[in-house]
XYZ file of C-alpha atoms in Angstrom:
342
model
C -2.962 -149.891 77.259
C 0.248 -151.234 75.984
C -0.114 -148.388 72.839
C -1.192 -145.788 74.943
C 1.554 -146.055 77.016
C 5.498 -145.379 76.856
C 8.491 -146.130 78.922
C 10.652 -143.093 79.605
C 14.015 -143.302 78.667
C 15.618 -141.026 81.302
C 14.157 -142.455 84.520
C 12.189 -145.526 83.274
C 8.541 -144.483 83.819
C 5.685 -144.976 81.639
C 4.202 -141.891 79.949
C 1.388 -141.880 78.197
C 1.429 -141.131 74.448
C -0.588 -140.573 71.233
C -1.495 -143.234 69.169
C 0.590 -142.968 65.638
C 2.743 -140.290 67.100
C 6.502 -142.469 66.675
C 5.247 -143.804 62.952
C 4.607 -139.898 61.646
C 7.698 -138.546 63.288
C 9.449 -141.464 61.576
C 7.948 -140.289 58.338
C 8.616 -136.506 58.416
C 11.637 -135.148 56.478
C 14.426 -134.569 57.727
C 15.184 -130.210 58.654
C 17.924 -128.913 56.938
C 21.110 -127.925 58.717
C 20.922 -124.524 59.614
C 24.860 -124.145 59.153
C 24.317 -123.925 55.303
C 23.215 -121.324 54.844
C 25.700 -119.281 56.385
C 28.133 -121.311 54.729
C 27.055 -120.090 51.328
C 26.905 -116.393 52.435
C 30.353 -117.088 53.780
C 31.620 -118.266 50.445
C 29.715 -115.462 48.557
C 31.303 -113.139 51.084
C 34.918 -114.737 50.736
C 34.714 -114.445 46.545
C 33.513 -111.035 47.070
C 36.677 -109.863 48.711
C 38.822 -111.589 46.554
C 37.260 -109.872 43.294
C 37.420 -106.476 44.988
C 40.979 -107.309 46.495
C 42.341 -108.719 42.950
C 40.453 -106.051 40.496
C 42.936 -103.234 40.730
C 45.899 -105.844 40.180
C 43.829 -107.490 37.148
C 42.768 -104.094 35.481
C 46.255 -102.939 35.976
C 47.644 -106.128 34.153
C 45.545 -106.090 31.492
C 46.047 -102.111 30.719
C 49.973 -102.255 31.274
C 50.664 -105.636 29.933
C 48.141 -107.648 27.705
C 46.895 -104.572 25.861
C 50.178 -103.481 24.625
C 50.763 -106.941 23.641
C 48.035 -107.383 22.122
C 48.389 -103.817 20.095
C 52.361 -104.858 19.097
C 50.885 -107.987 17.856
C 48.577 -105.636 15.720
C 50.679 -103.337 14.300
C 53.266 -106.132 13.783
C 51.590 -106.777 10.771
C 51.548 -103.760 9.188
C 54.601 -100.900 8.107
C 53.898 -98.313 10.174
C 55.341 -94.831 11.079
C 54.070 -94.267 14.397
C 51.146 -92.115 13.947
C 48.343 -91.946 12.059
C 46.294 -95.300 11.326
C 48.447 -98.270 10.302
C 46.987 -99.175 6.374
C 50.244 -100.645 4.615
C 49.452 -104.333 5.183
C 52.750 -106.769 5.145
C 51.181 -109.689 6.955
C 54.070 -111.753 8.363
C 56.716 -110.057 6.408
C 58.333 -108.271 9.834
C 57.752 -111.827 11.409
C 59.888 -113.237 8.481
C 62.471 -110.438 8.658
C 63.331 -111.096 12.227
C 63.848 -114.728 12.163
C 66.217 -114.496 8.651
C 68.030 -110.904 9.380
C 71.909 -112.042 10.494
C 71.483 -108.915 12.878
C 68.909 -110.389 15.030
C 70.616 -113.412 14.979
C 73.360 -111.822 16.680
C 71.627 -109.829 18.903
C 70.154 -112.952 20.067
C 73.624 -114.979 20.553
C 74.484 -111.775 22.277
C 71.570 -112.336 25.018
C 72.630 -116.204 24.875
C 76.191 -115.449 25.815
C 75.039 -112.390 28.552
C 72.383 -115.243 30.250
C 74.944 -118.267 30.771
C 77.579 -115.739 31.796
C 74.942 -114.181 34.155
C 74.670 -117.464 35.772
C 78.061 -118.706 35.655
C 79.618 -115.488 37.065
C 76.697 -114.473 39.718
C 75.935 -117.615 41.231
C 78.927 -119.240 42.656
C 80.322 -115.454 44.226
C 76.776 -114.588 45.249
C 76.967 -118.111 47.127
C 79.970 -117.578 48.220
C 79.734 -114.349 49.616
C 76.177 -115.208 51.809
C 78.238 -118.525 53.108
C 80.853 -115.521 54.554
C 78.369 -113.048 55.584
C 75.742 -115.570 57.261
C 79.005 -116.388 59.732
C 79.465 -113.855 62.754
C 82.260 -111.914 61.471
C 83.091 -108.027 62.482
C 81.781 -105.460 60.270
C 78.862 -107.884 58.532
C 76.309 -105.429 58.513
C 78.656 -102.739 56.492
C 79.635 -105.420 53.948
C 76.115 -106.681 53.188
C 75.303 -102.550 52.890
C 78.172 -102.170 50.572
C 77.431 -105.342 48.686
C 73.926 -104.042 47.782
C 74.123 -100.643 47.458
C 74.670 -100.953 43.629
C 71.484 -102.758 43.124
C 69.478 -99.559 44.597
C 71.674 -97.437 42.043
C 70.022 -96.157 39.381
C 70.762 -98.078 35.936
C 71.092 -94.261 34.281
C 73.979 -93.382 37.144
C 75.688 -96.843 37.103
C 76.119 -96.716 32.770
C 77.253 -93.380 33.299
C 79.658 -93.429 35.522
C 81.472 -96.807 34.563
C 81.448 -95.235 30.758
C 83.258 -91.874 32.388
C 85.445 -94.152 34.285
C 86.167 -97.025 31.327
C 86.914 -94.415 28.466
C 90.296 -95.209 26.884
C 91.435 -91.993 28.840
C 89.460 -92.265 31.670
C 89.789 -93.297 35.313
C 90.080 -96.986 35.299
C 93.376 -96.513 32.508
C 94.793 -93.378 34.687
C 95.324 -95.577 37.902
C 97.130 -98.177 35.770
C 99.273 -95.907 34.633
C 99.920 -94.416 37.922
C 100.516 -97.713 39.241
C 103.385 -99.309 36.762
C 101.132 -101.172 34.707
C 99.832 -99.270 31.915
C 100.913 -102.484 29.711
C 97.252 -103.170 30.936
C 95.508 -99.928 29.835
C 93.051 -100.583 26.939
C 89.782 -99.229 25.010
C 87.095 -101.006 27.766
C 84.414 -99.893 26.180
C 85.182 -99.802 21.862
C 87.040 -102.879 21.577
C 85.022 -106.134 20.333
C 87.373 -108.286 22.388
C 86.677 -106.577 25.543
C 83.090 -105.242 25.656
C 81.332 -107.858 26.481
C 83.437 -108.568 29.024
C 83.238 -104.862 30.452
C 79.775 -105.480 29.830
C 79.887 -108.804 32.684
C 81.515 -107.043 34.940
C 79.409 -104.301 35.301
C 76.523 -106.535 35.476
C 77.865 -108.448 37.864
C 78.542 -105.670 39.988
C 75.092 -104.287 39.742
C 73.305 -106.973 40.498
C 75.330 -109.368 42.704
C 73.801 -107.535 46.032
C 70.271 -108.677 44.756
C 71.682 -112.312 44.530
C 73.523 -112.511 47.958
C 70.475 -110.743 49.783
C 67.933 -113.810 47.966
C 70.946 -116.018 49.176
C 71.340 -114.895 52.903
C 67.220 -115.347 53.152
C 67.364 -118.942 51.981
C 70.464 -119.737 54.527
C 68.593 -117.995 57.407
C 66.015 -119.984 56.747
C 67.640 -123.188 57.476
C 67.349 -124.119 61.248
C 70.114 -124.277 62.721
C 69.427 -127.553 64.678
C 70.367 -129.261 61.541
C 73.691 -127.945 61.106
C 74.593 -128.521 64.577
C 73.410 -132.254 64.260
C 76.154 -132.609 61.663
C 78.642 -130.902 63.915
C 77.855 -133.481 66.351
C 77.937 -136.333 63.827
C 81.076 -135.279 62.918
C 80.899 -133.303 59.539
C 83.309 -131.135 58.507
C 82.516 -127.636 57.681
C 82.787 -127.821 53.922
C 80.620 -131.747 54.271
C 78.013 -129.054 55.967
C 78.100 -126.890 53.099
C 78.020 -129.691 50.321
C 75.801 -132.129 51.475
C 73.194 -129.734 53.700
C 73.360 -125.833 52.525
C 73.826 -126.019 48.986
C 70.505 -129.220 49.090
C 68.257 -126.876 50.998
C 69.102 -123.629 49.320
C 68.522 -125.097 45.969
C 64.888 -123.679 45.739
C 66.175 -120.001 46.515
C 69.250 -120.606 43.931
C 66.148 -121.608 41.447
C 64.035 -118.552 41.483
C 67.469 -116.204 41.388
C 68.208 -117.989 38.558
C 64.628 -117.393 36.983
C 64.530 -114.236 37.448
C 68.150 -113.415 35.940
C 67.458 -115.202 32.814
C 64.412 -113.193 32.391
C 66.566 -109.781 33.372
C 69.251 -111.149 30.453
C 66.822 -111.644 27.644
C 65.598 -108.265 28.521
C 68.474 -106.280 28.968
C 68.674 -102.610 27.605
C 69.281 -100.014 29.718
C 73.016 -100.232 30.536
C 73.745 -101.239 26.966
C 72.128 -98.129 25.565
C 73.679 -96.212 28.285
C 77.438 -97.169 27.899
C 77.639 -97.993 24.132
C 74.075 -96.699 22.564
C 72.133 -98.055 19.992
C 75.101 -98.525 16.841
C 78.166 -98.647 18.595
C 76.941 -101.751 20.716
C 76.518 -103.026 17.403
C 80.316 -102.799 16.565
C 81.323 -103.978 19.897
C 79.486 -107.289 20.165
C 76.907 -105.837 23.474
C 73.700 -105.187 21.347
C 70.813 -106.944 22.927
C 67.440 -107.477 21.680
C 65.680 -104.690 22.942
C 68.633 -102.716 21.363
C 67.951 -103.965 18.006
C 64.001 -103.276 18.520
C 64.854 -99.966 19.251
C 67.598 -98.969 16.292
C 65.295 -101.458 13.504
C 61.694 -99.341 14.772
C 61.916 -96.326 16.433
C 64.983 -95.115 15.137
C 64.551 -96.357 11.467
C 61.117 -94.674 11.890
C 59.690 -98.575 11.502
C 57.678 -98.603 14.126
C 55.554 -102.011 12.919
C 58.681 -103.646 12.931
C 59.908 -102.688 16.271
C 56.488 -103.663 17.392
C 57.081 -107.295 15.928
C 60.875 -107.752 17.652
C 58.570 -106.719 20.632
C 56.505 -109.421 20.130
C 59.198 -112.327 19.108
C 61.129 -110.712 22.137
C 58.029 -111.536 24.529
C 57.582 -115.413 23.102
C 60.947 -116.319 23.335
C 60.838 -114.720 26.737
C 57.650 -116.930 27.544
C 58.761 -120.031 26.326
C 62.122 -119.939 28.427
C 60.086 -119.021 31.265
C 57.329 -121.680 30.610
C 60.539 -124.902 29.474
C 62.353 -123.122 33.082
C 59.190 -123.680 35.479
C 58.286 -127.161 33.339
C 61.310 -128.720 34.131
C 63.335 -126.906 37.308
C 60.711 -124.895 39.158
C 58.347 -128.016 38.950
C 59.302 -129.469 42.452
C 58.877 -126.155 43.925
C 55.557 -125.334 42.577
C 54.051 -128.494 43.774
C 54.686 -128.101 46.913
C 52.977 -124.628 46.605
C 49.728 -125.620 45.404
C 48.072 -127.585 48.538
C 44.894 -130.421 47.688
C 42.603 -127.537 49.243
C 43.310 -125.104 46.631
C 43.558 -127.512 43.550
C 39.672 -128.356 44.353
């Protein structure tokens, strides 16, 4: 009786039972969880989206961007005229051209000297001026307008209207004059001493609305629980702005500065606007992109334009890859999360 017969666990009485019934449930395998399956048609669904959601941007990167650097990579190595099949071989002739013409070495100097003057000039107004607008002042919303309205200009109105207004007998000289001081007038535009200069300051007034709008996001970001912590602790205003702003604003003053040393190694338009492709040459504002386009299409070389192209786009990477190596490191770790990196 005693294997015939089983004690029931809910209220204790004996049931009777099959003989070998426990020792072949004990043996069977185990059932699989029926949550895997969905699971995997959940992933295969989630990867799915993603391809169809990322295509269009991936096609449209490789047609726009890879492919044309791949093809200026091509034709670098050949003298070409623009049309017809490239056949006059020169292997890495252009290449060696670039890197020994004293042209290109200017040029380059010239980008140098427009990127640390970018920075030095930008940075500490565009600071400055978010620190005064993020403050409950009258009129704030007109200022910010007025401070950014340049950046929506277009570069093709901006380089023509400060070259109508900076001609030696344009506006800018006729107001000195009209004021008492045309000690001050000068040639803004054709003098070597000044252009670059000119150059800066129409740069900077382009483009400082872009850096105080990254700047006023960054400080409105900051809670303002912390700042009224220090109030309470005693800090002065500019203790505030030292030892708590400028700390936690340091990731958005990273990225503006990323992005405007890519926007100075690139720079063309305004330069080609205001001075052209030879004058700028004269003055000290040719750029890179200037010399590609005065040494290719202009000289009707246009393998050789196509390899500036292509030592314009390295030297662009490897500033870009040193720049997120060593200063955009912090931020980008705390971007990628331990879910993703699996």
């Amino acid at each position: 009786m005693s294997d015939t017969l089983g004690t029931d666990p809910a209220d204790g009485r004996q049931s009777q039972g099959t003989p070998g019934a426990g020792d072949a449930a004990a043996s069977a395998p185990p059932a699989p969880p029926r949550a895997a399956a969905p699971r995997r048609r959940g992933r295969a669904r989630t990867r799915l989206e993603i391809a169809v959601l990322t295509a269009p941007a991936i096609v449209t990167f490789l047609a726009f961007v890879i492919l044309p650097v791949a093809l200026a990579a091509y034709y670098g190595f050949y003298r070409w005229k623009g049309y017809g099949d490239p056949t006059d071989w020169v292997g890495l002739n252009n290449y060696k051209l670039i890197l020994t013409d004293p042209a290109f070495h200017d040029v380059l100097w010239h980008n140098g000297v427009i990127l640390l003057l970018s920075l030095v000039l930008q940075g500490p107004v565009a600071i400055a001026l978010a620190l005064l607008l993020n403050r409950r002042i009258r009129g704030r919303s007109a200022i910010r307008v007025l401070i950014f309205v340049p950046y929506i200009v277009s570069e093709i109105i901006v380089g023509i209207g400060w070259g109508l207004i900076l001609q030696s007998n344009g506006a800018a000289n006729d107001l000195l004059h009209h004021l008492g001081l045309g000690s001050l007038e000068a040639d803004w535009i054709a003098d070597p001493d000044l252009a670059l200069w000119t150059l800066m300051a129409i740069i900077t007034w382009k483009y400082i609305g872009f850096a105080v709008i990254l700047m006023l996001a960054g400080l409105q970001s900051i809670p303002d629980e912390i700042f009224e912590a220090a109030q309470i602790d005693g800090a002065s205003y500019w203790q505030i702005q030292r030892r708590i702003t400028l700390p936690l604003l340091a990731p958005t003053i990273r990225i503006w500065a990323f992005l405007s040393i890519i926007g100075s190694l690139q720079l063309f338009d305004l330069v080609y606007i205001i001075w052209g492709p030879y004058v700028s040459g004269t003055t000290g504002t040719s750029t890179m992109a200037i010399y590609m386009l005065a040494q290719g299409r202009n000289a009707g070389n246009y393998g050789y334009g196509s390899a500036v192209a292509v030592v314009m786009f390295l030297i662009s990477l490897v500033v870009a890859l040193i720049y997120q190596r060593f200063v955009l490191r912090r931020d980008l770790r705390g971007a990628v999360t331990e879910g993703t990196v699996r």
